[in-house]
mmCIF file of C-alpha atoms and ligand atoms in Angstrom:
data_model
loop_
_atom_site.group_PDB
_atom_site.id
_atom_site.type_symbol
_atom_site.label_atom_id
_atom_site.label_comp_id
_atom_site.label_asym_id
_atom_site.label_seq_id
_atom_site.Cartn_x
_atom_site.Cartn_y
_atom_site.Cartn_z
ATOM 1 C CA UNK A 1 133.948 135.432 78.857
ATOM 2 C CA UNK A 2 130.491 134.461 77.627
ATOM 3 C CA UNK A 3 127.471 135.981 79.437
ATOM 4 C CA UNK A 4 124.111 134.334 78.927
ATOM 5 C CA UNK A 5 120.695 135.553 80.281
ATOM 6 C CA UNK A 6 118.435 132.474 80.857
ATOM 7 C CA UNK A 7 114.685 132.570 81.116
ATOM 8 C CA UNK A 8 112.469 129.838 82.482
ATOM 9 C CA UNK A 9 108.692 129.834 82.585
ATOM 10 C CA UNK A 10 107.734 126.209 81.626
ATOM 11 C CA UNK A 11 105.661 125.330 84.749
ATOM 12 C CA UNK A 12 105.079 127.304 87.961
ATOM 13 C CA UNK A 13 108.357 129.153 88.565
ATOM 14 C CA UNK A 14 109.060 132.453 86.788
ATOM 15 C CA UNK A 15 112.860 132.615 86.719
ATOM 16 C CA UNK A 16 115.657 134.602 85.100
ATOM 17 C CA UNK A 17 119.380 134.313 85.583
ATOM 18 C CA UNK A 18 122.639 135.609 84.329
ATOM 19 C CA UNK A 19 125.458 132.941 84.079
ATOM 20 C CA UNK A 20 128.988 133.391 82.891
ATOM 21 C CA UNK A 21 130.784 130.638 80.856
ATOM 22 C CA UNK A 22 128.007 128.170 81.755
ATOM 23 C CA UNK A 23 129.181 127.775 85.372
ATOM 24 C CA UNK A 24 129.348 131.115 87.287
ATOM 25 C CA UNK A 25 125.955 132.308 88.535
ATOM 26 C CA UNK A 26 125.759 136.124 88.671
ATOM 27 C CA UNK A 27 122.063 136.046 89.500
ATOM 28 C CA UNK A 28 119.267 133.573 89.653
ATOM 29 C CA UNK A 29 115.888 135.105 90.399
ATOM 30 C CA UNK A 30 113.056 132.658 91.069
ATOM 31 C CA UNK A 31 109.480 133.732 91.668
ATOM 32 C CA UNK A 32 107.549 130.657 92.716
ATOM 33 C CA UNK A 33 103.882 130.366 92.186
ATOM 34 C CA UNK A 34 103.460 127.557 94.645
ATOM 35 C CA UNK A 35 101.168 129.717 96.927
ATOM 36 C CA UNK A 36 98.870 130.505 93.914
ATOM 37 C CA UNK A 37 98.411 126.847 93.167
ATOM 38 C CA UNK A 38 98.391 125.287 96.550
ATOM 39 C CA UNK A 39 94.659 125.623 96.952
ATOM 40 C CA UNK A 40 94.067 123.610 93.737
ATOM 41 C CA UNK A 41 96.506 120.833 94.893
ATOM 42 C CA UNK A 42 98.413 121.230 91.650
ATOM 43 C CA UNK A 43 99.470 123.591 88.898
ATOM 44 C CA UNK A 44 96.592 125.309 87.322
ATOM 45 C CA UNK A 45 97.712 126.132 83.672
ATOM 46 C CA UNK A 46 95.699 129.340 83.106
ATOM 47 C CA UNK A 47 96.696 130.775 86.449
ATOM 48 C CA UNK A 48 100.354 129.837 85.716
ATOM 49 C CA UNK A 49 100.542 131.676 82.439
ATOM 50 C CA UNK A 50 98.813 134.782 83.784
ATOM 51 C CA UNK A 51 101.135 134.876 86.680
ATOM 52 C CA UNK A 52 104.194 134.381 84.440
ATOM 53 C CA UNK A 53 102.946 137.328 82.252
ATOM 54 C CA UNK A 54 102.614 139.485 85.304
ATOM 55 C CA UNK A 55 106.054 138.650 86.745
ATOM 56 C CA UNK A 56 108.359 138.103 83.817
ATOM 57 C CA UNK A 57 109.365 141.740 83.288
ATOM 58 C CA UNK A 58 110.247 142.404 86.910
ATOM 59 C CA UNK A 59 111.997 139.002 87.294
ATOM 60 C CA UNK A 60 114.247 139.579 84.305
ATOM 61 C CA UNK A 61 115.048 143.260 85.302
ATOM 62 C CA UNK A 62 116.032 141.947 88.770
ATOM 63 C CA UNK A 63 118.269 139.301 87.348
ATOM 64 C CA UNK A 64 119.986 141.878 85.059
ATOM 65 C CA UNK A 65 120.338 144.327 87.998
ATOM 66 C CA UNK A 66 121.701 141.758 90.538
ATOM 67 C CA UNK A 67 124.227 140.626 87.956
ATOM 68 C CA UNK A 68 125.101 144.148 87.169
ATOM 69 C CA UNK A 69 125.007 143.648 83.414
ATOM 70 C CA UNK A 70 123.451 145.551 80.542
ATOM 71 C CA UNK A 71 121.958 143.944 77.459
ATOM 72 C CA UNK A 72 124.976 145.104 75.551
ATOM 73 C CA UNK A 73 127.207 142.887 77.675
ATOM 74 C CA UNK A 74 125.111 139.710 76.996
ATOM 75 C CA UNK A 75 126.245 137.298 74.424
ATOM 76 C CA UNK A 76 122.896 135.545 74.037
ATOM 77 C CA UNK A 77 119.450 135.037 75.562
ATOM 78 C CA UNK A 78 118.534 131.419 76.328
ATOM 79 C CA UNK A 79 114.916 130.411 77.024
ATOM 80 C CA UNK A 80 113.075 127.221 77.784
ATOM 81 C CA UNK A 81 111.269 126.150 74.654
ATOM 82 C CA UNK A 82 109.787 123.005 76.030
ATOM 83 C CA UNK A 83 108.606 120.557 77.407
ATOM 84 C CA UNK A 84 106.147 122.286 79.692
ATOM 85 C CA UNK A 85 102.788 124.085 79.647
ATOM 86 C CA UNK A 86 102.031 125.671 76.403
ATOM 87 C CA UNK A 87 100.696 129.014 77.816
ATOM 88 C CA UNK A 88 103.525 129.256 80.289
ATOM 89 C CA UNK A 89 106.195 128.548 77.674
ATOM 90 C CA UNK A 90 104.816 131.165 75.417
ATOM 91 C CA UNK A 91 105.288 133.857 77.953
ATOM 92 C CA UNK A 92 108.935 133.157 78.379
ATOM 93 C CA UNK A 93 109.653 132.512 74.688
ATOM 94 C CA UNK A 94 107.897 135.749 73.555
ATOM 95 C CA UNK A 95 109.633 137.746 76.220
ATOM 96 C CA UNK A 96 113.042 136.278 75.202
ATOM 97 C CA UNK A 97 112.279 137.103 71.476
ATOM 98 C CA UNK A 98 111.363 140.645 72.257
ATOM 99 C CA UNK A 99 114.507 141.105 74.428
ATOM 100 C CA UNK A 100 116.793 139.419 71.729
ATOM 101 C CA UNK A 101 115.318 141.566 68.957
ATOM 102 C CA UNK A 102 115.599 144.778 70.890
ATOM 103 C CA UNK A 103 119.192 144.079 71.990
ATOM 104 C CA UNK A 104 120.308 142.367 68.701
ATOM 105 C CA UNK A 105 121.468 139.276 70.653
ATOM 106 C CA UNK A 106 121.170 135.723 69.521
ATOM 107 C CA UNK A 107 118.155 133.641 70.739
ATOM 108 C CA UNK A 108 118.697 130.104 72.031
ATOM 109 C CA UNK A 109 115.864 127.643 72.611
ATOM 110 C CA UNK A 110 116.600 125.213 75.389
ATOM 111 C CA UNK A 111 115.090 121.928 76.339
ATOM 112 C CA UNK A 112 113.939 122.052 80.023
ATOM 113 C CA UNK A 113 115.306 118.509 80.604
ATOM 114 C CA UNK A 114 118.678 119.457 79.316
ATOM 115 C CA UNK A 115 118.488 122.377 81.626
ATOM 116 C CA UNK A 116 118.034 120.078 84.635
ATOM 117 C CA UNK A 117 120.991 118.087 83.468
ATOM 118 C CA UNK A 118 123.266 121.179 83.205
ATOM 119 C CA UNK A 119 122.147 122.184 86.690
ATOM 120 C CA UNK A 120 125.020 119.706 87.552
ATOM 121 C CA UNK A 121 127.605 121.675 85.603
ATOM 122 C CA UNK A 122 126.690 125.056 87.027
ATOM 123 C CA UNK A 123 127.400 123.713 90.434
ATOM 124 C CA UNK A 124 130.444 121.712 89.539
ATOM 125 C CA UNK A 125 132.513 124.718 88.287
ATOM 126 C CA UNK A 126 134.516 123.615 85.340
ATOM 127 C CA UNK A 127 135.195 120.130 86.545
ATOM 128 C CA UNK A 128 135.910 117.929 83.584
ATOM 129 C CA UNK A 129 133.555 114.931 83.446
ATOM 130 C CA UNK A 130 134.378 111.704 81.663
ATOM 131 C CA UNK A 131 131.531 110.264 79.645
ATOM 132 C CA UNK A 132 129.435 108.183 79.591
ATOM 133 C CA UNK A 133 127.357 109.112 82.568
ATOM 134 C CA UNK A 134 123.977 107.815 83.605
ATOM 135 C CA UNK A 135 121.519 110.580 84.451
ATOM 136 C CA UNK A 136 118.228 110.175 86.260
ATOM 137 C CA UNK A 137 115.951 113.065 85.740
ATOM 138 C CA UNK A 138 113.093 113.077 88.286
ATOM 139 C CA UNK A 139 110.722 115.986 88.330
ATOM 140 C CA UNK A 140 107.019 116.831 88.569
ATOM 141 C CA UNK A 141 106.556 116.122 84.935
ATOM 142 C CA UNK A 142 109.339 113.630 84.104
ATOM 143 C CA UNK A 143 111.146 110.489 85.046
ATOM 144 C CA UNK A 144 113.770 109.826 82.516
ATOM 145 C CA UNK A 145 116.840 107.533 82.605
ATOM 146 C CA UNK A 146 119.419 108.741 80.137
ATOM 147 C CA UNK A 147 122.830 107.725 78.986
ATOM 148 C CA UNK A 148 124.848 110.801 78.312
ATOM 149 C CA UNK A 149 127.824 110.007 76.030
ATOM 150 C CA UNK A 150 129.113 113.466 75.532
ATOM 151 C CA UNK A 151 127.923 117.074 75.815
ATOM 152 C CA UNK A 152 124.435 117.388 74.262
ATOM 153 C CA UNK A 153 124.543 113.676 73.405
ATOM 154 C CA UNK A 154 121.719 111.678 74.842
ATOM 155 C CA UNK A 155 120.381 108.134 74.670
ATOM 156 C CA UNK A 156 117.196 107.486 76.406
ATOM 157 C CA UNK A 157 117.250 104.190 78.355
ATOM 158 C CA UNK A 158 113.843 104.378 79.839
ATOM 159 C CA UNK A 159 111.208 106.356 81.749
ATOM 160 C CA UNK A 160 107.933 106.271 83.469
ATOM 161 C CA UNK A 161 104.973 104.514 81.857
ATOM 162 C CA UNK A 162 102.496 106.496 83.919
ATOM 163 C CA UNK A 163 103.023 109.066 86.639
ATOM 164 C CA UNK A 164 106.296 111.029 86.962
ATOM 165 C CA UNK A 165 108.135 110.500 90.183
ATOM 166 C CA UNK A 166 107.290 113.933 91.472
ATOM 167 C CA UNK A 167 103.786 113.558 90.372
ATOM 168 C CA UNK A 168 103.508 110.463 92.479
ATOM 169 C CA UNK A 169 104.845 112.293 95.526
ATOM 170 C CA UNK A 170 102.352 115.071 94.822
ATOM 171 C CA UNK A 171 99.417 112.730 94.446
ATOM 172 C CA UNK A 172 100.237 110.715 97.463
ATOM 173 C CA UNK A 173 100.842 113.927 99.449
ATOM 174 C CA UNK A 174 97.436 115.199 98.520
ATOM 175 C CA UNK A 175 95.942 111.823 99.538
ATOM 176 C CA UNK A 176 97.595 112.036 102.940
ATOM 177 C CA UNK A 177 96.299 115.505 103.362
ATOM 178 C CA UNK A 178 99.627 117.119 103.151
ATOM 179 C CA UNK A 179 100.082 120.587 101.514
ATOM 180 C CA UNK A 180 101.144 121.053 97.830
ATOM 181 C CA UNK A 181 103.791 120.299 96.558
ATOM 182 C CA UNK A 182 103.703 116.813 98.079
ATOM 183 C CA UNK A 183 107.436 115.923 97.556
ATOM 184 C CA UNK A 184 109.132 118.180 100.240
ATOM 185 C CA UNK A 185 106.096 117.548 102.601
ATOM 186 C CA UNK A 186 106.278 113.835 102.201
ATOM 187 C CA UNK A 187 109.923 113.948 102.990
ATOM 188 C CA UNK A 188 109.223 115.924 106.069
ATOM 189 C CA UNK A 189 106.422 113.710 107.223
ATOM 190 C CA UNK A 190 108.505 110.516 106.476
ATOM 191 C CA UNK A 191 111.322 111.780 108.709
ATOM 192 C CA UNK A 192 109.256 110.623 111.735
ATOM 193 C CA UNK A 193 107.913 107.450 110.250
ATOM 194 C CA UNK A 194 108.877 103.778 109.856
ATOM 195 C CA UNK A 195 109.778 102.966 106.203
ATOM 196 C CA UNK A 196 109.219 99.261 106.817
ATOM 197 C CA UNK A 197 105.685 99.817 108.232
ATOM 198 C CA UNK A 198 104.064 98.941 104.841
ATOM 199 C CA UNK A 199 105.435 96.603 102.287
ATOM 200 C CA UNK A 200 104.195 98.380 99.154
ATOM 201 C CA UNK A 201 104.378 96.407 95.891
ATOM 202 C CA UNK A 202 106.941 96.861 93.236
ATOM 203 C CA UNK A 203 106.048 97.259 89.583
ATOM 204 C CA UNK A 204 107.198 94.382 87.394
ATOM 205 C CA UNK A 205 107.936 95.786 83.960
ATOM 206 C CA UNK A 206 109.077 94.275 80.748
ATOM 207 C CA UNK A 207 111.691 96.845 80.030
ATOM 208 C CA UNK A 208 114.589 96.951 82.527
ATOM 209 C CA UNK A 209 114.797 100.707 82.694
ATOM 210 C CA UNK A 210 111.218 101.763 82.766
ATOM 211 C CA UNK A 211 109.336 102.878 85.885
ATOM 212 C CA UNK A 212 105.678 102.804 86.971
ATOM 213 C CA UNK A 213 104.228 104.556 89.966
ATOM 214 C CA UNK A 214 100.566 104.239 89.564
ATOM 215 C CA UNK A 215 100.342 100.795 91.283
ATOM 216 C CA UNK A 216 102.329 102.156 94.284
ATOM 217 C CA UNK A 217 99.965 105.196 94.425
ATOM 218 C CA UNK A 218 96.994 102.858 94.441
ATOM 219 C CA UNK A 219 98.462 100.677 97.172
ATOM 220 C CA UNK A 220 99.057 103.734 99.449
ATOM 221 C CA UNK A 221 95.481 104.701 98.681
ATOM 222 C CA UNK A 222 94.136 101.271 99.789
ATOM 223 C CA UNK A 223 96.157 101.293 102.897
ATOM 224 C CA UNK A 224 95.318 104.791 103.883
ATOM 225 C CA UNK A 225 91.676 105.265 103.079
ATOM 226 C CA UNK A 226 88.306 104.043 104.233
ATOM 227 C CA UNK A 227 86.289 101.845 101.758
ATOM 228 C CA UNK A 228 87.548 103.286 98.580
ATOM 229 C CA UNK A 229 84.957 104.049 95.917
ATOM 230 C CA UNK A 230 85.217 102.521 92.457
ATOM 231 C CA UNK A 231 86.842 105.692 91.123
ATOM 232 C CA UNK A 232 89.439 105.516 93.971
ATOM 233 C CA UNK A 233 90.211 101.844 93.080
ATOM 234 C CA UNK A 234 90.889 102.954 89.539
ATOM 235 C CA UNK A 235 93.238 105.628 90.850
ATOM 236 C CA UNK A 236 91.355 108.423 89.289
ATOM 237 C CA UNK A 237 92.559 111.911 90.277
ATOM 238 C CA UNK A 238 89.033 113.001 91.368
ATOM 239 C CA UNK A 239 88.823 109.947 93.659
ATOM 240 C CA UNK A 240 92.083 110.738 95.332
ATOM 241 C CA UNK A 241 90.757 113.999 96.503
ATOM 242 C CA UNK A 242 87.553 112.575 97.865
ATOM 243 C CA UNK A 243 89.195 109.543 99.551
ATOM 244 C CA UNK A 244 88.682 109.622 103.277
ATOM 245 C CA UNK A 245 91.710 108.827 105.445
ATOM 246 C CA UNK A 246 91.310 106.073 107.975
ATOM 247 C CA UNK A 247 91.603 107.298 111.486
ATOM 248 C CA UNK A 248 93.958 104.497 112.688
ATOM 249 C CA UNK A 249 96.782 105.063 110.168
ATOM 250 C CA UNK A 250 100.004 106.925 110.780
ATOM 251 C CA UNK A 251 100.724 109.544 108.045
ATOM 252 C CA UNK A 252 104.402 109.315 108.999
ATOM 253 C CA UNK A 253 104.525 105.587 108.470
ATOM 254 C CA UNK A 254 102.731 105.769 105.170
ATOM 255 C CA UNK A 255 104.825 108.667 103.933
ATOM 256 C CA UNK A 256 108.056 106.843 104.913
ATOM 257 C CA UNK A 257 106.955 103.534 103.399
ATOM 258 C CA UNK A 258 105.869 105.198 100.153
ATOM 259 C CA UNK A 259 108.995 107.264 99.936
ATOM 260 C CA UNK A 260 111.138 104.148 100.419
ATOM 261 C CA UNK A 261 109.262 102.193 97.730
ATOM 262 C CA UNK A 262 109.526 105.028 95.163
ATOM 263 C CA UNK A 263 113.168 105.654 95.941
ATOM 264 C CA UNK A 264 114.094 101.953 95.795
ATOM 265 C CA UNK A 265 112.626 101.614 92.290
ATOM 266 C CA UNK A 266 114.424 104.685 91.048
ATOM 267 C CA UNK A 267 117.823 103.820 92.632
ATOM 268 C CA UNK A 268 117.919 100.175 91.589
ATOM 269 C CA UNK A 269 117.288 100.699 87.972
ATOM 270 C CA UNK A 270 119.678 103.650 87.787
ATOM 271 C CA UNK A 271 122.499 101.695 89.457
ATOM 272 C CA UNK A 272 121.856 98.798 87.201
ATOM 273 C CA UNK A 273 122.025 101.001 84.128
ATOM 274 C CA UNK A 274 125.214 102.613 85.363
ATOM 275 C CA UNK A 275 126.875 99.282 85.679
ATOM 276 C CA UNK A 276 125.524 97.938 82.361
ATOM 277 C CA UNK A 277 126.740 100.928 80.364
ATOM 278 C CA UNK A 278 130.033 101.404 82.215
ATOM 279 C CA UNK A 279 129.218 104.865 83.378
ATOM 280 C CA UNK A 280 131.857 106.890 85.144
ATOM 281 C CA UNK A 281 129.305 108.762 87.283
ATOM 282 C CA UNK A 282 125.691 108.870 88.275
ATOM 283 C CA UNK A 283 123.808 112.167 88.018
ATOM 284 C CA UNK A 284 120.423 112.826 89.598
ATOM 285 C CA UNK A 285 118.621 116.027 88.617
ATOM 286 C CA UNK A 286 115.141 117.574 88.849
ATOM 287 C CA UNK A 287 112.864 118.583 91.664
ATOM 288 C CA UNK A 288 112.860 115.105 93.313
ATOM 289 C CA UNK A 289 116.618 115.120 93.353
ATOM 290 C CA UNK A 290 116.262 117.395 96.403
ATOM 291 C CA UNK A 291 115.087 114.293 98.267
ATOM 292 C CA UNK A 292 117.718 113.337 100.927
ATOM 293 C CA UNK A 293 116.531 109.645 101.118
ATOM 294 C CA UNK A 294 116.935 109.368 97.307
ATOM 295 C CA UNK A 295 120.453 110.763 97.497
ATOM 296 C CA UNK A 296 121.432 108.576 100.339
ATOM 297 C CA UNK A 297 119.939 105.490 98.690
ATOM 298 C CA UNK A 298 121.691 106.246 95.392
ATOM 299 C CA UNK A 299 125.027 106.547 97.228
ATOM 300 C CA UNK A 300 124.521 103.146 98.791
ATOM 301 C CA UNK A 301 123.397 101.489 95.566
ATOM 302 C CA UNK A 302 126.535 102.177 93.581
ATOM 303 C CA UNK A 303 130.226 102.539 94.126
ATOM 304 C CA UNK A 304 130.429 105.296 91.431
ATOM 305 C CA UNK A 305 130.379 108.973 92.326
ATOM 306 C CA UNK A 306 126.843 110.239 92.712
ATOM 307 C CA UNK A 307 126.265 113.918 91.860
ATOM 308 C CA UNK A 308 123.233 116.099 92.414
ATOM 309 C CA UNK A 309 122.723 119.828 92.181
ATOM 310 C CA UNK A 310 122.575 122.126 95.212
ATOM 311 C CA UNK A 311 119.058 122.325 96.553
ATOM 312 C CA UNK A 312 118.315 125.687 94.912
ATOM 313 C CA UNK A 313 119.098 124.247 91.497
ATOM 314 C CA UNK A 314 117.033 121.086 91.936
ATOM 315 C CA UNK A 315 113.692 122.615 91.296
ATOM 316 C CA UNK A 316 113.034 124.835 88.210
ATOM 317 C CA UNK A 317 115.333 127.728 87.809
ATOM 318 C CA UNK A 318 116.801 129.820 85.026
ATOM 319 C CA UNK A 319 120.506 129.367 85.933
ATOM 320 C CA UNK A 320 120.313 125.776 84.570
ATOM 321 C CA UNK A 321 118.704 127.023 81.353
ATOM 322 C CA UNK A 322 121.466 129.611 80.893
ATOM 323 C CA UNK A 323 124.050 126.895 81.540
ATOM 324 C CA UNK A 324 122.507 124.544 79.034
ATOM 325 C CA UNK A 325 122.109 127.517 76.641
ATOM 326 C CA UNK A 326 125.797 128.254 77.060
ATOM 327 C CA UNK A 327 126.760 124.767 75.844
ATOM 328 C CA UNK A 328 124.394 125.142 72.788
ATOM 329 C CA UNK A 329 125.764 128.662 72.093
ATOM 330 C CA UNK A 330 129.296 127.200 72.050
ATOM 331 C CA UNK A 331 128.128 124.515 69.634
ATOM 332 C CA UNK A 332 126.810 127.268 67.257
ATOM 333 C CA UNK A 333 123.062 127.062 67.933
ATOM 334 C CA UNK A 334 121.200 130.238 67.003
ATOM 335 C CA UNK A 335 117.431 130.159 66.731
ATOM 336 C CA UNK A 336 115.234 132.210 64.541
ATOM 337 C CA UNK A 337 112.805 134.665 65.921
ATOM 338 C CA UNK A 338 109.967 132.538 64.519
ATOM 339 C CA UNK A 339 110.926 129.826 66.962
ATOM 340 C CA UNK A 340 107.848 127.968 68.331
ATOM 341 C CA UNK A 341 107.239 126.375 71.713
ATOM 342 C CA UNK A 342 107.425 122.605 72.050
ATOM 343 C CA UNK A 343 105.148 121.481 74.975
ATOM 344 C CA UNK A 344 106.121 117.765 74.502
ATOM 345 C CA UNK A 345 109.726 118.126 73.313
ATOM 346 C CA UNK A 346 111.731 115.065 74.143
ATOM 347 C CA UNK A 347 115.349 115.378 74.912
ATOM 348 C CA UNK A 348 117.183 114.927 71.641
ATOM 349 C CA UNK A 349 120.766 115.518 70.379
ATOM 350 C CA UNK A 350 119.447 117.866 67.741
ATOM 351 C CA UNK A 351 119.070 121.568 68.252
ATOM 352 C CA UNK A 352 115.681 121.905 66.713
HETATM 353 O O1 KG4 B 401 111.812 120.164 88.544
HETATM 354 P P1 KG4 B 401 110.646 120.690 89.148
HETATM 355 O O2 KG4 B 401 110.718 121.898 89.970
HETATM 356 O O3 KG4 B 401 109.497 120.929 88.212
HETATM 357 C C1 KG4 B 401 109.194 120.188 86.990
HETATM 358 O O4 KG4 B 401 110.027 120.258 86.047
HETATM 359 O O5 KG4 B 401 108.377 119.259 87.081
HETATM 360 O O6 KG4 B 401 110.169 119.499 90.184
HETATM 361 C C2 KG4 B 401 109.003 119.682 90.914
HETATM 362 C C3 KG4 B 401 108.608 118.288 91.606
HETATM 363 C C4 KG4 B 401 107.344 118.301 92.341
HETATM 364 O O7 KG4 B 401 106.606 117.132 92.027
HETATM 365 C C5 KG4 B 401 107.894 118.290 93.808
HETATM 366 O O8 KG4 B 401 106.951 117.548 94.588
HETATM 367 C C6 KG4 B 401 109.100 117.472 93.670
HETATM 368 O O9 KG4 B 401 109.651 117.978 92.553
HETATM 369 N N1 KG4 B 401 109.985 117.628 94.814
HETATM 370 C C7 KG4 B 401 110.366 116.584 95.695
HETATM 371 C C8 KG4 B 401 111.109 117.294 96.673
HETATM 372 N N2 KG4 B 401 111.258 118.578 96.425
HETATM 373 C C9 KG4 B 401 110.601 118.823 95.262
HETATM 374 N N3 KG4 B 401 110.046 115.365 95.736
HETATM 375 C C10 KG4 B 401 110.518 114.598 96.717
HETATM 376 N N4 KG4 B 401 111.304 115.114 97.753
HETATM 377 C C11 KG4 B 401 111.601 116.427 97.717
HETATM 378 N N5 KG4 B 401 112.373 116.839 98.809
HETATM 379 ZN ZN1 ZN B 402 111.699 120.952 85.893
#
């Protein structure tokens, strides 16, 4: 039995979890900062790191208490090393180092994207998966299409050239006057709308597995707002916030049409990659994988089994970090106490 404490502080969730053998969740405590950031319409880095620093001790203690384990019973401490916000990552990594030093347990730095992928394994309890699989990671910071040829073996097929999928949902949500985060609120608004009301353009890209969402975002802006200023036409963040909604538009129709356009792009390329690389299954992970329209569209687009994590493991959580850490622990990874944070760490096969 291998017991791992996972710690995640890369963005706006302070989370700690205890996971046994990479699949069995003993605890998964998630303190979300959504309310703190809502009034800024996005994650405010300084506020995020301060909130992490305030919460981390209590969150880890709660995870250990709920799991009814002591530090002696742990085999390792896994922590998100990157990618993410530098100040936020530092809080988690420093806390993990302190805990690992004090308890004389190994420290394992985990890639946040790998964590999202392993959120599928936690929920799939020991099911053997035949490789290769195609994985679409869609979150607030990332849109990555990956060919996974074995455990910890990744080949990047493509990704976004501009906004991440979740970022596009968040920006369009803000534009439509919906609360932060935009993703779940757009999904809710879209439920009452007509996805065919607007025919938003599709990005034409040179690379078959790349994505682009900025043109779509601008098209929604054009359809939704009154006489956009030059800044708005350029799609600048400041402009989005100041754009004034037209009184004759339906938020539900705009949300539904945007959602369909975004989902269609994601699904078509993922299904194509799965066919091209003879994948046995398609995985979707990350915050946007909570989206029911995306899940449904993906199931329709391919005959292969489509897997996604349970809702609680779609957005950031430490159980997925402990699960990915377990795999790396089994492979012999042990990080030094001088381990740094990697705010822009790509998903790689190497351990450091
Ligand atoms: O994975 P995550 O918690 O954090 C990052 O690593 O970025 O993903 C958060 C993102 C946000 O952009 C949020 O709007 C989006 O996931 N999201 C959704 C849904 N739930 C969360 N997007 C679309 N539909 C949803 N139901
Ligand atoms: Zn994430």
